[in-house]
Short mmCIF file of C-alpha atoms and ligand atoms in Angstrom, two decimals:
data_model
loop_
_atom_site.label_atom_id
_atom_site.label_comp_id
_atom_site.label_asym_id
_atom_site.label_seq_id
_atom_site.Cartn_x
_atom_site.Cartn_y
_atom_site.Cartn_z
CA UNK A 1300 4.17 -39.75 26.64
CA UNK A 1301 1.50 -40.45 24.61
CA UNK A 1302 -0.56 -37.36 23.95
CA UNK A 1303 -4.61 -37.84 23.57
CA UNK A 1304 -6.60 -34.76 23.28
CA UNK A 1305 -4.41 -31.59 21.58
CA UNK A 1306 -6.17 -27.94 20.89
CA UNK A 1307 -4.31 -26.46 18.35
CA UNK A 1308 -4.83 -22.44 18.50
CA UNK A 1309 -4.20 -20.75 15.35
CA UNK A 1310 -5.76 -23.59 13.70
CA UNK A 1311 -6.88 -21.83 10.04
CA UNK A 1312 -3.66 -20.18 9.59
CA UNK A 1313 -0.23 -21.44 7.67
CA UNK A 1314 1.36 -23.32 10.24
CA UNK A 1315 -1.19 -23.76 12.59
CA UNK A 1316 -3.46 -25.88 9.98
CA UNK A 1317 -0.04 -27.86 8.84
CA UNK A 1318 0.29 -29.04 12.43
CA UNK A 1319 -3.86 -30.17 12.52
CA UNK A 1320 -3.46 -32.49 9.64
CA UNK A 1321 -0.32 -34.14 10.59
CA UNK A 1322 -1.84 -34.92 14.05
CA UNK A 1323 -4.88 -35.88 12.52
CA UNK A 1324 -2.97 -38.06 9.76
CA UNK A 1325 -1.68 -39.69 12.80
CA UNK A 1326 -4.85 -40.32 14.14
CA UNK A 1327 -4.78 -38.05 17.25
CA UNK A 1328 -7.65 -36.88 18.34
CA UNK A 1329 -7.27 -32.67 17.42
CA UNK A 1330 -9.59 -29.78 18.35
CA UNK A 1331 -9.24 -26.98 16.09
CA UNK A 1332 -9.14 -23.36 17.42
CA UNK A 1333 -8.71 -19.72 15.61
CA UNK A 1334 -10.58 -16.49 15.66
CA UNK A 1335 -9.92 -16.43 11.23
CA UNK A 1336 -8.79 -12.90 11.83
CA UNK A 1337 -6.17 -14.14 9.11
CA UNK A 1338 -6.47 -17.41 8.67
CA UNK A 1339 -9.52 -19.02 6.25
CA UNK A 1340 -11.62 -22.20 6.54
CA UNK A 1341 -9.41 -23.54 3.23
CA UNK A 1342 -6.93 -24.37 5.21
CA UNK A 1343 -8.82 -26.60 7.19
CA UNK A 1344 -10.94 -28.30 4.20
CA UNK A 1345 -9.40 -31.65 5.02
CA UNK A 1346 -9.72 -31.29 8.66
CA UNK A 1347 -12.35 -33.17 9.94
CA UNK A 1348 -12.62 -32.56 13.58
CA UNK A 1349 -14.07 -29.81 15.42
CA UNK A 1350 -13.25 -25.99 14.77
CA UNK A 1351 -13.82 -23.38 17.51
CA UNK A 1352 -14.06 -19.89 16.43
CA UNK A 1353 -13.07 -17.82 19.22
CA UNK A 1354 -10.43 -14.77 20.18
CA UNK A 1355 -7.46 -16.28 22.32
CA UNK A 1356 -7.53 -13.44 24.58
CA UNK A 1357 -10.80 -14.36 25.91
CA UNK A 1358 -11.53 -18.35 25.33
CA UNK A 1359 -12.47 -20.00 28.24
CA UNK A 1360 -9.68 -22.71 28.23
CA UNK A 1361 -11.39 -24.90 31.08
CA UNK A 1362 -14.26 -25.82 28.58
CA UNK A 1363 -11.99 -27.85 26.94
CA UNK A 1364 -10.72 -31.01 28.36
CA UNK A 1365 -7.33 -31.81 26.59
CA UNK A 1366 -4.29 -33.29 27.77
CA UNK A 1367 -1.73 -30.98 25.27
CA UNK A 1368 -1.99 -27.39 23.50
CA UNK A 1369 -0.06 -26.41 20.73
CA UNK A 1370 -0.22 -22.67 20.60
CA UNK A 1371 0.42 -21.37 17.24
CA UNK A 1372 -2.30 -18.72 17.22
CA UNK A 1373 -0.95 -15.11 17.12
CA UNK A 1374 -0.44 -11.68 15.14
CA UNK A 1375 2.05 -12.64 12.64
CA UNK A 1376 1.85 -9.27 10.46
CA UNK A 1377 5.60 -8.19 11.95
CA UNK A 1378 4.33 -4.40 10.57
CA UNK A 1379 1.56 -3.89 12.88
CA UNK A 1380 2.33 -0.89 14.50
CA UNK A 1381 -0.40 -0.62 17.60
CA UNK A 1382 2.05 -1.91 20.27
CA UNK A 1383 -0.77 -2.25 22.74
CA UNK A 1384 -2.93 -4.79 20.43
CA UNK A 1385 0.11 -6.80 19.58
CA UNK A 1386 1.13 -7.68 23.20
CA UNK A 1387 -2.13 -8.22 23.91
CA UNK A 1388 -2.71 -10.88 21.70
CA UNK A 1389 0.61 -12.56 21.53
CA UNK A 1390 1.73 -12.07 24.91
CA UNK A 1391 -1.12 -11.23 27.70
CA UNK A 1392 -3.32 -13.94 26.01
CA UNK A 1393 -0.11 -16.71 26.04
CA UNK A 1394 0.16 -16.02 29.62
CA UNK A 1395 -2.80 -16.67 30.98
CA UNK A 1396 -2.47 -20.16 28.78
CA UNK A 1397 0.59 -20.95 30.59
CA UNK A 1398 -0.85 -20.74 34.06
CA UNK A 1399 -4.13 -22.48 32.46
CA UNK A 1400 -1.85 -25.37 31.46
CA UNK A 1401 0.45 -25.33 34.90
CA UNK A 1402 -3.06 -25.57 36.63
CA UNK A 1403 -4.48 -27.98 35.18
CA UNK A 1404 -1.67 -30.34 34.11
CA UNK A 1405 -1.42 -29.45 30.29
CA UNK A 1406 1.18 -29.60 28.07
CA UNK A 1407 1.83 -26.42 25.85
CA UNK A 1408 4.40 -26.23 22.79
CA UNK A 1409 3.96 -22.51 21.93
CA UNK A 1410 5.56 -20.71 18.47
CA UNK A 1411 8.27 -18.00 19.32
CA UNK A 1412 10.20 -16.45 16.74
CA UNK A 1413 13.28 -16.01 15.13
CA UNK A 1414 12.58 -12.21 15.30
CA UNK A 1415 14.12 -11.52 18.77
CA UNK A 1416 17.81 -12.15 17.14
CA UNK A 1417 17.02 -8.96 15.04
CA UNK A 1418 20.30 -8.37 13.09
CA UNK A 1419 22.11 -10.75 15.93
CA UNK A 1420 25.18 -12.65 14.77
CA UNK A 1421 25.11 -16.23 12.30
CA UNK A 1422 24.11 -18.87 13.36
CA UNK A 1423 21.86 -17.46 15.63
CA UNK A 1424 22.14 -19.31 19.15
CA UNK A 1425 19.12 -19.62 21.84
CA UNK A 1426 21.23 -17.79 24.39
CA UNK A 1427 22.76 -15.13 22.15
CA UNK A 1428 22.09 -11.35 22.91
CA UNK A 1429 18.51 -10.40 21.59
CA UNK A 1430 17.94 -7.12 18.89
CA UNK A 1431 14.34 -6.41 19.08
CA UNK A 1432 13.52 -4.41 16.15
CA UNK A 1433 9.47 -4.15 16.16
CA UNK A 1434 6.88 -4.88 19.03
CA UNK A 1435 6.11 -8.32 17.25
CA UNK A 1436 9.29 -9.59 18.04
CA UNK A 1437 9.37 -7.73 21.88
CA UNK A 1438 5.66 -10.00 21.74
CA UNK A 1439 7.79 -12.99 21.39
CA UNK A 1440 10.35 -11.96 23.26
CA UNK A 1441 8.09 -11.42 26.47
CA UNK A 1442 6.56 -15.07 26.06
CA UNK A 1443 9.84 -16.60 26.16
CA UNK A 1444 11.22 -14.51 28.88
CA UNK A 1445 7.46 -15.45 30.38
CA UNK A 1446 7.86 -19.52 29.90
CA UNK A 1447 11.42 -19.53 30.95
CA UNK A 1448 10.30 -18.78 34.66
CA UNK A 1449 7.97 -21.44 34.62
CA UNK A 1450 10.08 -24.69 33.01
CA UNK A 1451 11.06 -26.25 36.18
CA UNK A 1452 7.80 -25.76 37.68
CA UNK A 1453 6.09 -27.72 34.43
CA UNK A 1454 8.98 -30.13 34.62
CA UNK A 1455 8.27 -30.80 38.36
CA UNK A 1456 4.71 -31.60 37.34
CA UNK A 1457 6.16 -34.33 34.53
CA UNK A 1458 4.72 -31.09 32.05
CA UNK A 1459 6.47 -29.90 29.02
CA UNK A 1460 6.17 -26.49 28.26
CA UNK A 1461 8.63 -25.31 25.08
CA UNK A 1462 9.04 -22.54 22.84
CA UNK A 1463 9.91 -23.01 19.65
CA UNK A 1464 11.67 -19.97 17.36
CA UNK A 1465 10.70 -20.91 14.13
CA UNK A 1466 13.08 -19.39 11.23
CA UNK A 1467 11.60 -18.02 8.24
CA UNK A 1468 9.01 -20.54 6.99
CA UNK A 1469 7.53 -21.56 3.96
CA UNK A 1470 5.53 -24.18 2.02
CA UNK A 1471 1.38 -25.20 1.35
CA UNK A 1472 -0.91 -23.17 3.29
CA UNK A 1473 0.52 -20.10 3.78
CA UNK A 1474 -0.87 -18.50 0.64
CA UNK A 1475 -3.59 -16.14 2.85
CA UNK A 1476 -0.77 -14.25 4.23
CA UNK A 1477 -0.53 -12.07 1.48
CA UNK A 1478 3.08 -9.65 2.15
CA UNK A 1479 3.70 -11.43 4.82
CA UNK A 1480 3.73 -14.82 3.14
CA UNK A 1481 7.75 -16.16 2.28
CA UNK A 1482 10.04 -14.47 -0.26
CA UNK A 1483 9.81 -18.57 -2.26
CA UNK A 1484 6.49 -17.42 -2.65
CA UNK A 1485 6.59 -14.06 -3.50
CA UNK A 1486 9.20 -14.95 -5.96
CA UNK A 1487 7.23 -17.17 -7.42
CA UNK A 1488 4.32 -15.22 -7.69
CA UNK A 1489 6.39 -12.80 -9.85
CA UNK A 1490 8.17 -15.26 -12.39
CA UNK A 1491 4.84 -17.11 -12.98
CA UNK A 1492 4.01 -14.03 -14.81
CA UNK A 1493 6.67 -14.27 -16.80
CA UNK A 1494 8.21 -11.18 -14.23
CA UNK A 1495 11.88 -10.58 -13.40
CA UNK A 1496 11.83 -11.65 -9.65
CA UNK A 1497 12.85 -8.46 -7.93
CA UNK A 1498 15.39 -8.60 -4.93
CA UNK A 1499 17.27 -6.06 -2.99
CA UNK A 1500 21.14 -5.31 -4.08
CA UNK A 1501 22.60 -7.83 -5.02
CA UNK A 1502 20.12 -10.83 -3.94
CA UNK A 1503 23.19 -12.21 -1.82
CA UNK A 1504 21.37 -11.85 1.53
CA UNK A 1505 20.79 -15.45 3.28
CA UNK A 1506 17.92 -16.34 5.20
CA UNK A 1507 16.99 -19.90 7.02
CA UNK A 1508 14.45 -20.69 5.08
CA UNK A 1509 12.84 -23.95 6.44
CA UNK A 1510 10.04 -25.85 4.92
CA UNK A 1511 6.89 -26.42 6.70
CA UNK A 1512 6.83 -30.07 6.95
CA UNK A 1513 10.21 -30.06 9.05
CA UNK A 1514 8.40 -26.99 11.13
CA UNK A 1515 5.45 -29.55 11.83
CA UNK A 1516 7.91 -32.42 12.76
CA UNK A 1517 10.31 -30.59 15.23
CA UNK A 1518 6.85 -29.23 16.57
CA UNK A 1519 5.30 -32.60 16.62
CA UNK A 1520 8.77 -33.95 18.77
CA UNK A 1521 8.45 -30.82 21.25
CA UNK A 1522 5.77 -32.93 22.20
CA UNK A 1523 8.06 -35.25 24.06
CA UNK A 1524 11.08 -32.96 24.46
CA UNK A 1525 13.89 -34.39 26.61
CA UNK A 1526 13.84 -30.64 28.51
CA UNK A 1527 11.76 -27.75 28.59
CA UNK A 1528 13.19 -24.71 26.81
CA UNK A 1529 12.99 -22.48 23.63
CA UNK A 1530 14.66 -23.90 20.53
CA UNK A 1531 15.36 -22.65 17.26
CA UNK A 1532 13.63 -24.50 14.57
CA UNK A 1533 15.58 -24.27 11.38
CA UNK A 1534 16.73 -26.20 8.66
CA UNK A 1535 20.16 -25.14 10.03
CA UNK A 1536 21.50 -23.58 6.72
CA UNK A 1537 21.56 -20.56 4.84
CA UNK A 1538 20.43 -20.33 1.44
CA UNK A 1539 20.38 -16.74 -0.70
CA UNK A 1540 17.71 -14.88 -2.65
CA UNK A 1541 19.67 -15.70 -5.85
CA UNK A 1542 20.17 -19.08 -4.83
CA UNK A 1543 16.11 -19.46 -4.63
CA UNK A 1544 15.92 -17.78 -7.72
CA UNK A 1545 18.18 -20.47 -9.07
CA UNK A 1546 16.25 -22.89 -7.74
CA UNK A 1547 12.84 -22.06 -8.53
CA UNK A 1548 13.99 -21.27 -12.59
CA UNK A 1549 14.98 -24.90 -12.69
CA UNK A 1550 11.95 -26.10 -11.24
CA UNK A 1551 9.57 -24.38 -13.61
CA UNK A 1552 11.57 -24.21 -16.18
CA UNK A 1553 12.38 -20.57 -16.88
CA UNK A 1554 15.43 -18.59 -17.30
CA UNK A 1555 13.93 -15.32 -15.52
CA UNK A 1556 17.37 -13.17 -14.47
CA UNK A 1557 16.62 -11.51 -11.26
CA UNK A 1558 16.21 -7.57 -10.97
CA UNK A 1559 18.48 -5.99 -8.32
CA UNK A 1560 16.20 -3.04 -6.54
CA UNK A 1561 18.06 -0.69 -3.78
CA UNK A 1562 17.24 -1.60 0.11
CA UNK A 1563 15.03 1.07 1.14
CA UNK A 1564 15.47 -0.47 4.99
CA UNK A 1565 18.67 0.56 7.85
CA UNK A 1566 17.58 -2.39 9.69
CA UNK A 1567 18.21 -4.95 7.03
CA UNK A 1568 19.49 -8.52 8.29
CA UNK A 1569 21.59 -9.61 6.05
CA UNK A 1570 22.33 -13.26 7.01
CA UNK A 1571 19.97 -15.31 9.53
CA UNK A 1572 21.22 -18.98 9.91
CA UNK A 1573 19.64 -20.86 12.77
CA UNK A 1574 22.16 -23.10 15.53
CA UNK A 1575 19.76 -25.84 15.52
CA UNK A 1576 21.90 -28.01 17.88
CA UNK A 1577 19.97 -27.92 20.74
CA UNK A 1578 16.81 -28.70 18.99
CA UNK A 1579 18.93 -32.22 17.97
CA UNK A 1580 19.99 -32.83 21.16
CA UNK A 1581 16.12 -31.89 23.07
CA UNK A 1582 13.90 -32.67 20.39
CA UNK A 1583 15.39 -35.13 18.56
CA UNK A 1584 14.82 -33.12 15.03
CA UNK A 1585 16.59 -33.77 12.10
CA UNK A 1586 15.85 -31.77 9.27
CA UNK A 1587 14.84 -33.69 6.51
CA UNK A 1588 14.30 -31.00 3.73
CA UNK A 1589 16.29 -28.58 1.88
CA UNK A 1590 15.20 -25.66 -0.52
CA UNK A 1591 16.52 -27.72 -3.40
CA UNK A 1592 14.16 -30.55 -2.74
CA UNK A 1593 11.35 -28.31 -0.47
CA UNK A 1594 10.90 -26.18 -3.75
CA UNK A 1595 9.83 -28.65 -6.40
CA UNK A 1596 7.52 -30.39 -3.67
CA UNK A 1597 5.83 -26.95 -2.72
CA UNK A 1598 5.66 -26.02 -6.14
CA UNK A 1599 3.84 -29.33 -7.14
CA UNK A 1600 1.60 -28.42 -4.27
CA UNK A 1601 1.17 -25.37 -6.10
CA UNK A 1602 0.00 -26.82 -9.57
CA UNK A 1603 -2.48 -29.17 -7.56
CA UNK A 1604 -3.89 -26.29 -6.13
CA UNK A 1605 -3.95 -24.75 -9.78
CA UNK A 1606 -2.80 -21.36 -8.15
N1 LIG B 450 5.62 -18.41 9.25
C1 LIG B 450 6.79 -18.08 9.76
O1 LIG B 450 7.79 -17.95 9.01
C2 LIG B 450 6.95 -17.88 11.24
C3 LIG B 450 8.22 -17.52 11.72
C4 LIG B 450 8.39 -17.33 13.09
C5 LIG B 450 7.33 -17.51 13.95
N2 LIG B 450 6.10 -17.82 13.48
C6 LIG B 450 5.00 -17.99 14.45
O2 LIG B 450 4.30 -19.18 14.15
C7 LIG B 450 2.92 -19.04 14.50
C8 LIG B 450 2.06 -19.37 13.29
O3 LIG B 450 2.37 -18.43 12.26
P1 LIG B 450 1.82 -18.59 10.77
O4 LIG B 450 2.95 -18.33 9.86
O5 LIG B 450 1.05 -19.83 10.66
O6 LIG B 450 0.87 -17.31 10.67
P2 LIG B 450 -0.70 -17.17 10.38
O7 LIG B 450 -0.97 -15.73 10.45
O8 LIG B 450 -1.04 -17.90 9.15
O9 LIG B 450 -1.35 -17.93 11.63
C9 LIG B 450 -1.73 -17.29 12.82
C10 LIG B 450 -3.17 -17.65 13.08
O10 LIG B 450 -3.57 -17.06 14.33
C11 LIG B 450 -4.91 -16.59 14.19
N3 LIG B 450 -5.15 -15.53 15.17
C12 LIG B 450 -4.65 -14.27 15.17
N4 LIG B 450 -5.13 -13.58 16.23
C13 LIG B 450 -5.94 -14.44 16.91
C14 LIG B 450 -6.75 -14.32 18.08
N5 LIG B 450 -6.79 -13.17 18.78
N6 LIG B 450 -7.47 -15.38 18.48
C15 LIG B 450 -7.45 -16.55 17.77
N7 LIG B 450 -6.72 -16.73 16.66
C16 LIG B 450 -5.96 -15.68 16.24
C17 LIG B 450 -5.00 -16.09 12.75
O11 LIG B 450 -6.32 -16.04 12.26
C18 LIG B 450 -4.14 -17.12 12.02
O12 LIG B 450 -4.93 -18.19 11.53
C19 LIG B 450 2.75 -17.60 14.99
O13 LIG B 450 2.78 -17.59 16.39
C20 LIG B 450 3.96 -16.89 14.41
O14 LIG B 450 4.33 -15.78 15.21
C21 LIG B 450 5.89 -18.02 12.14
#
């Protein structure tokens, strides 16, 4: 189906303004929306529709006539510690989208997280047993366990309503994020100064680390899923802290050795590797990047950008 009018919430933030250009590069017609609690108008410079500044948890969704939603607004600091604010916002304000959307014949693609697997076993599966470490990923948690009642009742009304459990994401636009921002680019902050790029013992831990422009295609397809559900999103491979390190010496040409600091953390995951099967099979997503190509592009992004 083709989609017409899409709100994007979250609009001014990493992902969020990723997923306005795209649609707008493919000449949808996109309505911008974000409270720029952490995201900034940068992000949105080449943006050229409209921008609503409002607070999810209390926009009136009815004064906007649009046929799909793509919910990426949300706290995204994984830290905060006010349990109360963070469901809130991620979770009270998601819900009451979800029955604005089954009401009035909306589509909704909404961004979980890969946080509910916690320190869960490699590669991480949709259905696996969930370790919720911190009330940011119980937020997530409670929106999936939230849409997952109400798939058959979108499907029955030709809707799609799917969750997407994005891995750990980098690439342009995310820069705002400070601590919170990926390790590629806190590494790279580091060894631009000419700094040892510091890592916990012995920088063999893997992460999923995805670029954003296969995060905005898989979110793009969700669009037109075969099935409503929650998918992981991916690149479907892990790749190692030394292994970025690698990566990014090569691509800017330095020979920085990285500095081994002890894990001050019990909860450390040591390997997250997203099963990305089902997001093949539903969404049709293929991933198309991988660090060793996602790096150089991001990092001539980067130079553009003169940061
Ligand atoms: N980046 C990742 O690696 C990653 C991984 C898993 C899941 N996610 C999810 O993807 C989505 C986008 O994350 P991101 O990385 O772009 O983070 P981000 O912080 O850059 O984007 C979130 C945006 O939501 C806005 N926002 C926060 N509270 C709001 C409110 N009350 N009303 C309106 N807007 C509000 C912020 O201003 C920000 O622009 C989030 O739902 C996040 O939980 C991201």
């Amino acid at each position: 189906m083709e989609t017409k009018r899409i709100l994007v919430t979250g609009a001014s933030g990493f992902i969020g303004s990723n997923v306005c250009l795209a649609l707008q590069d493919q000449g949808r017609q996109v309505i911008a929306l974000d409270d720029f609690s952490v995201g900034i108008k940068e992000n949105l410079r080449e943006f050229e529709g409209r921008i609503i500044d409002s607070d999810i948890r209390n926009f009136d969704w009815s004064r906007e006539k649009v046929d799909s939603i793509i919910h990426e607004g949300a706290i995204t600091d994984t830290t905060v510690k006010d349990r109360d604010l963070m469901l809130a916002v991620n979770t009270e304000a998601f819900k009451k989208l979800v029955d604005h959307c089954e009401n009035n014949k909306i589509n909704l693609v909404y961004a979980s997280s890969a946080a509910v697997y916690g320190r869960g076993k490699s590669p991480m599966t949709e259905e696996q047993e969930k370790d919720i470490l911190s009330h940011y990923a119980e937020s997530k948690w409670e929106m999936d366990k939230f849409a997952t009642q109400k798939f058959q009742a979108f499907e029955g009304k030709g809707l799609k309503l799917v969750g997407l459990r994005y891995f750990n994401v980098c690439g342009p636009g995310e820069q705002h994020k400070g601590k919170m921002a990926s390790m590629i680019w806190q590494l790279y902050l580091q060894m631009k100064q000419g700094n040892r790029p510091r890592v916990f013992k012995h920088g063999e831990q893997v992460r999923d680390h995805v670029y954003v422009k296969d995060v905005v295609n898989t979110t793009l397809l969700a669009l037109n899923a075969k099935k409503n559900g929650v998918y992981n999103v991916g690149s479907g491979r892990g790749t190692s802290f030394n292994k970025i390190i690698e990566i990014l010496n090569k691509s800017l040409g330095t020979n920085l050795e990285p500095e081994y600091i002890n894990n001050p953390y019990a909860h450390y995951q040591d390997k997250t590797i997203a099963d990305i099967s089902n997001a093949k099979e539903q969404l049709g997503y293929e991933p198309a990047w991988s660090m060793e190509t996602a790096i150089p592009d991001y990092l001539s992004w980067i130079k553009e950008r003169g940061l």
